[in-house]
Coordinates of C-alpha atoms in Angstrom, one line a residue:
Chain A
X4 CA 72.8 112.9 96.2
X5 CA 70.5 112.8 93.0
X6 CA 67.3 111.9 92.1
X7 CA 66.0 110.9 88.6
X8 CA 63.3 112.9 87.4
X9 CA 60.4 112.4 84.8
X10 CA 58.2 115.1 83.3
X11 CA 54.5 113.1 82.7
X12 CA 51.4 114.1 81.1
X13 CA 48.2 112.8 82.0
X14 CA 45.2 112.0 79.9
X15 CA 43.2 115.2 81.5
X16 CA 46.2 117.6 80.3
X17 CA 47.9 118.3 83.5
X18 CA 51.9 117.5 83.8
X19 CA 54.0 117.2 86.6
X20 CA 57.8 116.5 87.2
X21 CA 58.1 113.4 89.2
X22 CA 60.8 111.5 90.6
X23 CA 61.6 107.8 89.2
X24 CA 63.1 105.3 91.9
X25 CA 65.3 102.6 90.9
X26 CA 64.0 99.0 92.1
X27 CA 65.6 97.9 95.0
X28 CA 68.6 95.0 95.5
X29 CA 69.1 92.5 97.8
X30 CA 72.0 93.9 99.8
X31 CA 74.3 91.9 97.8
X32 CA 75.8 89.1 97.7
X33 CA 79.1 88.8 100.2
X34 CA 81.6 86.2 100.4
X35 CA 83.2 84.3 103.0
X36 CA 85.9 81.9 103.5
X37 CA 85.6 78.5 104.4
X38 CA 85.8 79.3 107.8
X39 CA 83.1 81.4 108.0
X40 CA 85.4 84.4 108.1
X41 CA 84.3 87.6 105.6
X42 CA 86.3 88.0 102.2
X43 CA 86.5 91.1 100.7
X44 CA 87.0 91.9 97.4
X45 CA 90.0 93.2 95.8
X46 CA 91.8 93.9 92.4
X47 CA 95.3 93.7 92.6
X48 CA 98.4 94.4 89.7
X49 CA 99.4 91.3 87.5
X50 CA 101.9 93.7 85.6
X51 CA 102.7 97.5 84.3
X52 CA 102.8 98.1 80.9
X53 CA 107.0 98.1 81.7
X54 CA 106.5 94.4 82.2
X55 CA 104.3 93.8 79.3
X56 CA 105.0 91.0 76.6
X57 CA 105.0 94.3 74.4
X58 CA 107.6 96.0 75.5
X59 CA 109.7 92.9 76.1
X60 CA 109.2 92.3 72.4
X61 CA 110.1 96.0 71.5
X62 CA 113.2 96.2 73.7
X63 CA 114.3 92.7 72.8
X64 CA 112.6 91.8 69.4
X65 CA 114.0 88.3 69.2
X66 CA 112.8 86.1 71.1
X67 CA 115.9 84.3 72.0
X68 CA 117.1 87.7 73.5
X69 CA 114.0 88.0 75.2
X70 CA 114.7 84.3 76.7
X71 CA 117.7 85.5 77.8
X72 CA 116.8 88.7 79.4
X73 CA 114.2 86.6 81.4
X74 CA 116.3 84.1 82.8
X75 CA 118.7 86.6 83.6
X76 CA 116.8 89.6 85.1
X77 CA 112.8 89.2 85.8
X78 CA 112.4 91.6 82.9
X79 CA 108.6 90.7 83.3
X80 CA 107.8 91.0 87.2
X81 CA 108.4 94.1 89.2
X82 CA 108.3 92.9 92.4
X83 CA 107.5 95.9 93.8
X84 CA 104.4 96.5 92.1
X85 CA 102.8 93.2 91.7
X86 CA 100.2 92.4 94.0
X87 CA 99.6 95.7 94.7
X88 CA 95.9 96.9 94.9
X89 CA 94.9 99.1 92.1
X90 CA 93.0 101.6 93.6
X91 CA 91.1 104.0 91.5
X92 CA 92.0 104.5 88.0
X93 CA 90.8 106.5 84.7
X94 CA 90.6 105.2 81.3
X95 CA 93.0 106.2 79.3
X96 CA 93.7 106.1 75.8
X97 CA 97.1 104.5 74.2
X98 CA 98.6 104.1 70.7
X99 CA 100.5 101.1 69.3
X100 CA 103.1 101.5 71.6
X101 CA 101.0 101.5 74.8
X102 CA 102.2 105.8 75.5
X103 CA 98.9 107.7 76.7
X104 CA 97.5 109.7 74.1
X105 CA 96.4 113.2 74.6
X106 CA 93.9 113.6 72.1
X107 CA 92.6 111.1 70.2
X108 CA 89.6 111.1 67.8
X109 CA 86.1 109.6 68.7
X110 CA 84.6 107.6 66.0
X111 CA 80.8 105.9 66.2
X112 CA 81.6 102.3 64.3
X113 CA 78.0 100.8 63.4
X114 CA 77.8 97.1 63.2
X115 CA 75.3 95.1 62.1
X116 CA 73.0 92.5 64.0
X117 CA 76.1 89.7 62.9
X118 CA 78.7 91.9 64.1
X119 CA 79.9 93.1 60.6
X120 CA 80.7 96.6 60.5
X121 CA 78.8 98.8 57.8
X122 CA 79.4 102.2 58.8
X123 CA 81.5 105.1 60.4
X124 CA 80.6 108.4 61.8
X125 CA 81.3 111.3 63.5
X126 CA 80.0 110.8 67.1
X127 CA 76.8 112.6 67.4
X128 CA 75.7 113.4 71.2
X129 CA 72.5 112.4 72.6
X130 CA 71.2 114.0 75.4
X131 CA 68.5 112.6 77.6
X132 CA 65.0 113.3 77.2
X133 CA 63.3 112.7 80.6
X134 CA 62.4 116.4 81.2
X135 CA 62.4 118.0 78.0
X136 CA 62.8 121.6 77.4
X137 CA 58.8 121.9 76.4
X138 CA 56.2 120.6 77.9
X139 CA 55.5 116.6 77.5
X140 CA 52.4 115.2 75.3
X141 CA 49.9 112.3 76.4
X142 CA 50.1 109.9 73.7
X143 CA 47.1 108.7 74.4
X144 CA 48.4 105.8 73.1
X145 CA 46.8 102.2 75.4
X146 CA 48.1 98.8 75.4
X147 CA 46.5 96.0 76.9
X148 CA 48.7 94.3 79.4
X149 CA 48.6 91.3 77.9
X150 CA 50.2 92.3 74.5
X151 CA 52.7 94.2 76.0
X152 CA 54.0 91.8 77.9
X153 CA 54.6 89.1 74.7
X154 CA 55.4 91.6 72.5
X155 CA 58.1 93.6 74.4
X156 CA 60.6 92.4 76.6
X157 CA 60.7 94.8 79.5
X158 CA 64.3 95.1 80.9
X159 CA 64.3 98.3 82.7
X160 CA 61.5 99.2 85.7
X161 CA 61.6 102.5 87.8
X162 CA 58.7 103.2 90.3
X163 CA 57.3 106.6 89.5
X164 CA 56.9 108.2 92.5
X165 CA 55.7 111.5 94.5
X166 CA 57.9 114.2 96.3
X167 CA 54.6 116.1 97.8
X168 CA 51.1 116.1 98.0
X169 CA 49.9 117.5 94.9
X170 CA 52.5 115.2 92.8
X171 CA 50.8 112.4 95.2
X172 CA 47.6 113.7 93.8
X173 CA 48.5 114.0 90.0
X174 CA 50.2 110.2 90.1
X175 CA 47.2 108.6 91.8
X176 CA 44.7 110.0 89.4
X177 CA 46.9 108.3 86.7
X178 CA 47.3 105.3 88.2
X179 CA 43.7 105.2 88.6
X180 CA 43.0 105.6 85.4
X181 CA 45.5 103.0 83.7
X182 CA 44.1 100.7 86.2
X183 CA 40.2 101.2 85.5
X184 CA 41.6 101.2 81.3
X185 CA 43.5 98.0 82.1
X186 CA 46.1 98.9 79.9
X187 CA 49.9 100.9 80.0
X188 CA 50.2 103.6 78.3
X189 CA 52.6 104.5 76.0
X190 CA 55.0 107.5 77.4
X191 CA 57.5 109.2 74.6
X192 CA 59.4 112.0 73.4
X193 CA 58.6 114.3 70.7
X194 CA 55.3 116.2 69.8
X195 CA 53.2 113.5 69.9
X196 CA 54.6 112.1 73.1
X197 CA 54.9 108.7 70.7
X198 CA 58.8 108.9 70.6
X199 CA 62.0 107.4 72.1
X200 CA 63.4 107.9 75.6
X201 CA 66.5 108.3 76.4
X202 CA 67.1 107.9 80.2
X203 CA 70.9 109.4 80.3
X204 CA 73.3 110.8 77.9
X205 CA 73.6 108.4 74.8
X206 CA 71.6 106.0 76.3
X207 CA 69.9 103.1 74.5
X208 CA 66.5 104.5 73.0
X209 CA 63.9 102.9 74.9
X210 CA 60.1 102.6 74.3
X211 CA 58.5 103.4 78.0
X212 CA 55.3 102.6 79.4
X213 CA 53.4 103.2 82.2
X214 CA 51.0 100.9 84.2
X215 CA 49.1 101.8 87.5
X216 CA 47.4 100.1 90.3
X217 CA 45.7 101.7 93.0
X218 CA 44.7 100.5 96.8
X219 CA 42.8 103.5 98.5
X220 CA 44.8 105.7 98.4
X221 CA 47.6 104.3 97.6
X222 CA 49.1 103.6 94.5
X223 CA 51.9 101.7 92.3
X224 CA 52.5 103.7 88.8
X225 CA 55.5 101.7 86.8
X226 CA 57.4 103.0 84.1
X227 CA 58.5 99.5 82.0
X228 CA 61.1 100.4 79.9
X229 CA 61.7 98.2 76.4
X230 CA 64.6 98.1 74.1
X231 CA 63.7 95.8 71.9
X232 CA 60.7 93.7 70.8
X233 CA 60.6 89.4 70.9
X234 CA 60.9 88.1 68.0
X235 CA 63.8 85.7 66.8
X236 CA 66.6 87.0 65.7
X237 CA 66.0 86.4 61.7
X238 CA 63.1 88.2 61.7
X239 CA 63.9 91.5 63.0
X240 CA 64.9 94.6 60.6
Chain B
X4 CA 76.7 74.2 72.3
X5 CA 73.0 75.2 72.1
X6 CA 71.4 75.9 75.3
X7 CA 68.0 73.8 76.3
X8 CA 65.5 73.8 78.5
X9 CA 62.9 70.7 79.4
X10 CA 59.6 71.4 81.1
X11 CA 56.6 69.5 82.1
X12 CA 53.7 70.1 82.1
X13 CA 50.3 68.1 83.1
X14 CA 53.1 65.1 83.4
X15 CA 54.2 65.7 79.7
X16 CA 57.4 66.5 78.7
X17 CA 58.5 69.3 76.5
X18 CA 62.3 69.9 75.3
X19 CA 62.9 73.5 74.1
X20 CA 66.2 74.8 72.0
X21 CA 67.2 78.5 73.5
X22 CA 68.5 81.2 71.3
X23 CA 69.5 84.7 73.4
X24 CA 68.1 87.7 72.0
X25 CA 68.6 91.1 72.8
X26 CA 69.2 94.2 70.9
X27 CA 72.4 93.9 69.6
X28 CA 71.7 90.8 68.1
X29 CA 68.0 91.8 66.8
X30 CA 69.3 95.3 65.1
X31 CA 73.0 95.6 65.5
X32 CA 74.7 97.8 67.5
X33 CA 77.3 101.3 67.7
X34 CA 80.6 101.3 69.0
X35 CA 82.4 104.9 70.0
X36 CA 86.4 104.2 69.4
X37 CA 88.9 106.8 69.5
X38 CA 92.0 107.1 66.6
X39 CA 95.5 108.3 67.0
X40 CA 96.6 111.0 64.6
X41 CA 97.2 108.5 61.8
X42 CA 94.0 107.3 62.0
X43 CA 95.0 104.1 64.0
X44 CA 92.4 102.7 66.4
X45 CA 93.6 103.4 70.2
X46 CA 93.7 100.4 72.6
X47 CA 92.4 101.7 76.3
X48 CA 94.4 101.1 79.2
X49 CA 93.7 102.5 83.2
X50 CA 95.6 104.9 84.5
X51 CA 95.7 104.8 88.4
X52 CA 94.9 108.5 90.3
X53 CA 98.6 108.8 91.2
X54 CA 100.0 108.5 87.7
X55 CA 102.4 105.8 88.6
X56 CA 100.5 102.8 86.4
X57 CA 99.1 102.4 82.7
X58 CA 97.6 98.9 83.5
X59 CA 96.7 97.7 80.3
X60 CA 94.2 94.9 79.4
X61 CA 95.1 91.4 81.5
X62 CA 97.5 93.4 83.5
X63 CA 95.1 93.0 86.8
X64 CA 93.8 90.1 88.7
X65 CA 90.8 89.7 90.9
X66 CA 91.1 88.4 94.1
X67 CA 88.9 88.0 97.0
X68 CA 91.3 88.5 100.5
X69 CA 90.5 87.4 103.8
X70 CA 91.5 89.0 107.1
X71 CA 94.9 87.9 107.1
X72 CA 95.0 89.4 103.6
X73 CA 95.8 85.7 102.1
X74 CA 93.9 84.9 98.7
X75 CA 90.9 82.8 98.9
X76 CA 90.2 80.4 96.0
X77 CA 87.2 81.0 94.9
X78 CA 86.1 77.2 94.9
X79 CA 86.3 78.0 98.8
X80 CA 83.8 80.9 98.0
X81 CA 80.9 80.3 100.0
X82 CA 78.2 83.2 99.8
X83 CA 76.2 85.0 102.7
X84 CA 73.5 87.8 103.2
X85 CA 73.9 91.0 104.9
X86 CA 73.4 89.2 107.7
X87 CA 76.2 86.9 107.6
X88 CA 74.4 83.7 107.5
X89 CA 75.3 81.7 104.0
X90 CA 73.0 81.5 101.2
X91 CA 73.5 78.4 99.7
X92 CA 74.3 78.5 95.9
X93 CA 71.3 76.0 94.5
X94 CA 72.4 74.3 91.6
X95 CA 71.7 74.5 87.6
X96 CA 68.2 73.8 86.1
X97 CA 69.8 72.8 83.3
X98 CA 69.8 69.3 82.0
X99 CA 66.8 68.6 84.9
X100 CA 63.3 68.8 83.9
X101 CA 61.4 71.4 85.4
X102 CA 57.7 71.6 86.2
X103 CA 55.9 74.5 83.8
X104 CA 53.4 76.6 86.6
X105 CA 50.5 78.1 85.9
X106 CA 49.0 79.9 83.7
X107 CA 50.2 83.1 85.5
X108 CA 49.0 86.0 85.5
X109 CA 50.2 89.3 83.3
X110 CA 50.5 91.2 86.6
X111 CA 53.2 88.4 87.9
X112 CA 55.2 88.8 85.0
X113 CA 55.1 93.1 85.0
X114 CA 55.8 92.2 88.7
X115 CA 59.5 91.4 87.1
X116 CA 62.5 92.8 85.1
X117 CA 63.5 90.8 82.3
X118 CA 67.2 90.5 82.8
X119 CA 67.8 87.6 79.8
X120 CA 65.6 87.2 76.8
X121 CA 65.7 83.8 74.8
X122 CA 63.8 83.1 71.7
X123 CA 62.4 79.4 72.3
X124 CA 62.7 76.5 69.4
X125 CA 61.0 73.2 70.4
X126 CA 62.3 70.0 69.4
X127 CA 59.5 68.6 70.9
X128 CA 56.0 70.1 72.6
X129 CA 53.7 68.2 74.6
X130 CA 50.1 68.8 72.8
X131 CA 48.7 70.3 76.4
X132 CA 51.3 73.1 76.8
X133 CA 51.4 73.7 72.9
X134 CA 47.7 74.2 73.5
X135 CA 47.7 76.1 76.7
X136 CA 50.6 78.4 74.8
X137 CA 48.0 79.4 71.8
X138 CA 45.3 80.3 73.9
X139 CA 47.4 82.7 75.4
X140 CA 48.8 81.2 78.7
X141 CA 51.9 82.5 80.2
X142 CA 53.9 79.8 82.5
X143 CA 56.7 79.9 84.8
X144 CA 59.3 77.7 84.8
X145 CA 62.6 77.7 87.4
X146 CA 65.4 78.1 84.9
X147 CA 68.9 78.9 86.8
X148 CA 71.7 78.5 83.9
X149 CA 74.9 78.5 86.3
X150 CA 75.2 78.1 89.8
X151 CA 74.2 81.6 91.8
X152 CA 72.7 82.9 94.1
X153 CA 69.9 85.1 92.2
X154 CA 66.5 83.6 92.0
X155 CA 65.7 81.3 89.1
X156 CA 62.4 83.0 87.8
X157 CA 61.5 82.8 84.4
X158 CA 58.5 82.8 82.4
X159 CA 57.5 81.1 79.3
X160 CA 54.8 82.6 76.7
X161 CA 53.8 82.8 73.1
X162 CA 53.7 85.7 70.4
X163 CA 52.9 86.1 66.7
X164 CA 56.5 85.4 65.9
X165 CA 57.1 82.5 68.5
X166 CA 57.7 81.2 71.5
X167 CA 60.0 82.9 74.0
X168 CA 61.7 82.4 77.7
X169 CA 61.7 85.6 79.6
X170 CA 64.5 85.1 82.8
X171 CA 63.4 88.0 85.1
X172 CA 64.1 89.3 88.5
X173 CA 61.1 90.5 90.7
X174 CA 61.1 94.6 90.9
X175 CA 60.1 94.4 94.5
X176 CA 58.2 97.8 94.0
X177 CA 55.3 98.3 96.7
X178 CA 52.1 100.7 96.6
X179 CA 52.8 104.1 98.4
X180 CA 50.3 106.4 100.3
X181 CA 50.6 110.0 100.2
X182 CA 52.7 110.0 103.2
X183 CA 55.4 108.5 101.5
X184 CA 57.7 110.9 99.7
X185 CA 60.1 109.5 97.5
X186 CA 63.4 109.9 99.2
X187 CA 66.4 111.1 97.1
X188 CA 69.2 108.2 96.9
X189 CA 72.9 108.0 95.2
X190 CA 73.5 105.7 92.4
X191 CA 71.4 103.7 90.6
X192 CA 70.5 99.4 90.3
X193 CA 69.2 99.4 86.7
X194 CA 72.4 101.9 85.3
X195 CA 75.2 99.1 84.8
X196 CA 73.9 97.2 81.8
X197 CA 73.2 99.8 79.4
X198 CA 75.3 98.5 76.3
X199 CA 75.1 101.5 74.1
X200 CA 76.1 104.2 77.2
X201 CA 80.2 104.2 76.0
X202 CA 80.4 108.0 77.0
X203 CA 80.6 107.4 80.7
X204 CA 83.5 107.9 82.7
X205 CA 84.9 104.1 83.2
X206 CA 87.0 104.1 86.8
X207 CA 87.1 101.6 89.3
X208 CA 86.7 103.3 92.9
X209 CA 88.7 100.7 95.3

């Protein structure tokens, strides 16, 4: 069990770590037969890497051997193993051969917005920044609604929500005030609370912000989370 | 073949050119590969718990089985809801004109999740909508590219920069009192789309 956490300031200089709730599903989809009858899902073996064109090639190298060696022994179906279902797995890394390796070398590979690469680093960790080690700043940074929504797409939600009463207390007075403002507010990283977040481990760098509605005493506080701003494609940086 | 998408709107018609957008094709994007000792770049393959199989790539097939464990086609497919009862797959929006709503509101638009982002060329704009779009209106319009079963929500609006269909999926979050305490829960909906992520774990669990 788990439960993704946020560390908030509010614009009177109180902070609180508050739980952020995923929005909800439909149950999903399932499938049936024509018959009305359930169908479950399942991924099953095609071929090993023993069976692989690869190997074939490597063993046999021209393909008129390889011709041969099919017509005279199923070099490229094991009969016991295809059809099988796969079952859990791991990713693995192999070399040119298709052997496992046991180490291997990370690289970060940077490509640009047409897919060309331009650059090659060491890989640099990137931890998440949802409760940072200090406290977290108010930005104090408002947005009206209205050009938040046409200037960012929003493709992330979570539900900021309480796990006791004075939580309950801190969220409602925020949500109270974004809604009397009429504006989200800008939540971020850093000193001035203007920066990045970064919801898990090398995660996309998102711009966040919050917006809050209240009915009595009851409220709705949203964190929208942005990675990127509309505008076409041959205007952006 | 470019995408399009016809509207209308007050009974005039509107044809729109779609481009995608999102933010590897607005700022480019990083890819974490591993080398071999020579410096090689390393294919990945998946390695079953037992140890018995490297299944490289195309080495698997999906299937969907039914009781008798015989393979169903998938044009037999037909989809249901937790309860059983089929859902019905409505059909494509594309190629059929569909009617812009509104203006809607901001609130029915931060009501939604933005699951595809298109930046919006018209090849030709019916002077009503072109005028309702400057003063700031934001419409929605059914857009459903392929068949499926999710809803067909999307929302059309203006910026500085252009003009730009949002396809979004309602968030379905609801006000809570202070009685309502946030109950802890495994897993997460939003976590399996985050493109720049490479350093989870990949495994399939059967």
């Amino acid at each position: 069990m788990n439960q993704r956490r946020i560390w908030l300031a509010d614009h009177r200089g109180r902070n609180a770590v508050v739980a952020l709730v995923a929005r909800r599903r439909d149950g999903g989809v399932q499938y049936a037969d024509a018959q009305g009858a359930p169908a479950r899902f399942c991924r099953v073996v095609k071929g090993t890497e023993a069976t692989a064109w690869e190997r074939l090639r490597t063993e046999h190298s021209d393909p008129e051997l390889i011709a041969r060696a099919l017509l005279a022994g199923d070099p490229e179906a094991d009969v016991e193993t295809v059809g099988r279902a796969v079952g859990p797995c791991d990713r693995v890394f192999v070399d040119g051969q298709g052997k496992p390796l046991y180490s291997a070398r990370p690289v970060d590979v940077l490509y640009d917005a047409d897919g060309r690469e331009t650059d090659r680093s060491e890989p640099v960790e990137t931890p998440a920044n949802l409760v940072p080690e200090t406290p977290p700043v108010w930005s104090g940074r408002l947005l009206s609604r209205d050009e938040a929504v046409r200037r960012y797409a929003f493709t992330r939600a979570w539900q900021v929500r309480h796990t006791n009463a004075l939580e309950h207390d801190f969220l409602h007075g925020l949500a109270e005030y974004l809604e009397q403002q009429n504006r989200l507010a800008l939540v971020g990283s850093g000193p001035r609370g203007t920066g990045p977040l970064i919801t898990e481990r090398n995660a996309t760098p998102m711009k966040g912000f919050l917006e809050g509605r209240t009915r009595g005493d009851r409220y709705l506080l949203v964190l929208h989370l942005a990675a990127f701003e509309l505008r076409p494609p041959q205007e952006a940086s | 073949m470019a995408a399009h998408l016809e509207v209308t709107y007050q009974g005039q018609p509107s044809r729109f050119t779609l481009a995608a957008i999102d933010r590897k094709r607005l700022h480019g994007y990083t890819k974490r590969v591993a080398l071999d000792a020579d410096g090689r770049e390393c294919a990945t393959a998946h390695l079953t718990r037992d140890g018995r199989f490297l299944l490289s790539a195309g080495s698997t097939a999906d299937l969907y089985l039914n009781n008798e464990g015989d393979s169903v086609p998938r044009n037999d497919l037909v989809p249901v809801g937790g309860d059983g009862r089929a859902l019905g797959e409505p059909t494509p929006t594309t190629g059929r004109p569909q009617e812009a709503e509104g203006p809607v509101s901001v609130e029915e638009l931060l009501d939604c999740v933005v699951v595809r982002a298109y930046a919006v060329t018209p090849e030709s704009l019916a002077p009503a909508l072109q005028s309702a779009l400057a003063r700031g209106g934001i419409f929605r319009v059914a857009h459903r590219p392929r068949k499926g079963t999710q809803p067909a929500v999307a929302f059309l609006l203006a910026n500085g920069h252009g003009l730009f269909l949002l396809q979004a999926e309602p968030s379905g979050f609801e006000f809570v009192g202070p009685d309502q305490i946030a109950a802890e829960v495994d897993g997460w909906a939003d976590d399996s789309d985050d493109e720049f992520d490479f350093d989870q774990p990949e495994r399939w669990d059967a």
